[in-house]
């Protein structure tokens, strides 16, 4: 609130951050606040939001996972890997193999904590 009353230069000096960084934060303020509210438990660990290399596959898998969770269908790591292979084929993605490492990172990016849900 105090920062709203001063210039960006003064605010950056007060916060001890570069002015372009402050400018980027202010520009993305709404998205940052929404992300913080949705991901509160892990937000303290993560410094920035990262996307995987195959965004279409990851978003499709997340939608499928959320639907399965809403229907109380148990989903294991092997089921997630199998579904990601199917989605890769359906979406025509080449050079992508959903390894257990990829799956672990995908679960971390999406705040999926349990192996068998």
Tab-separated table of C-alpha atoms in Angstrom, residues 38-45:
chain	number	residue	atom	x	y	z
A	38	UNK	CA	-4.539	-21.411	-5.774
A	39	UNK	CA	-1.182	-22.904	-4.823
A	40	UNK	CA	-0.549	-21.684	-1.319
A	41	UNK	CA	1.117	-24.832	0.109
A	42	UNK	CA	3.844	-25.054	-2.553
A	43	UNK	CA	4.100	-21.376	-3.399
A	44	UNK	CA	6.654	-20.750	-0.681
A	45	UNK	CA	9.010	-23.321	-2.223
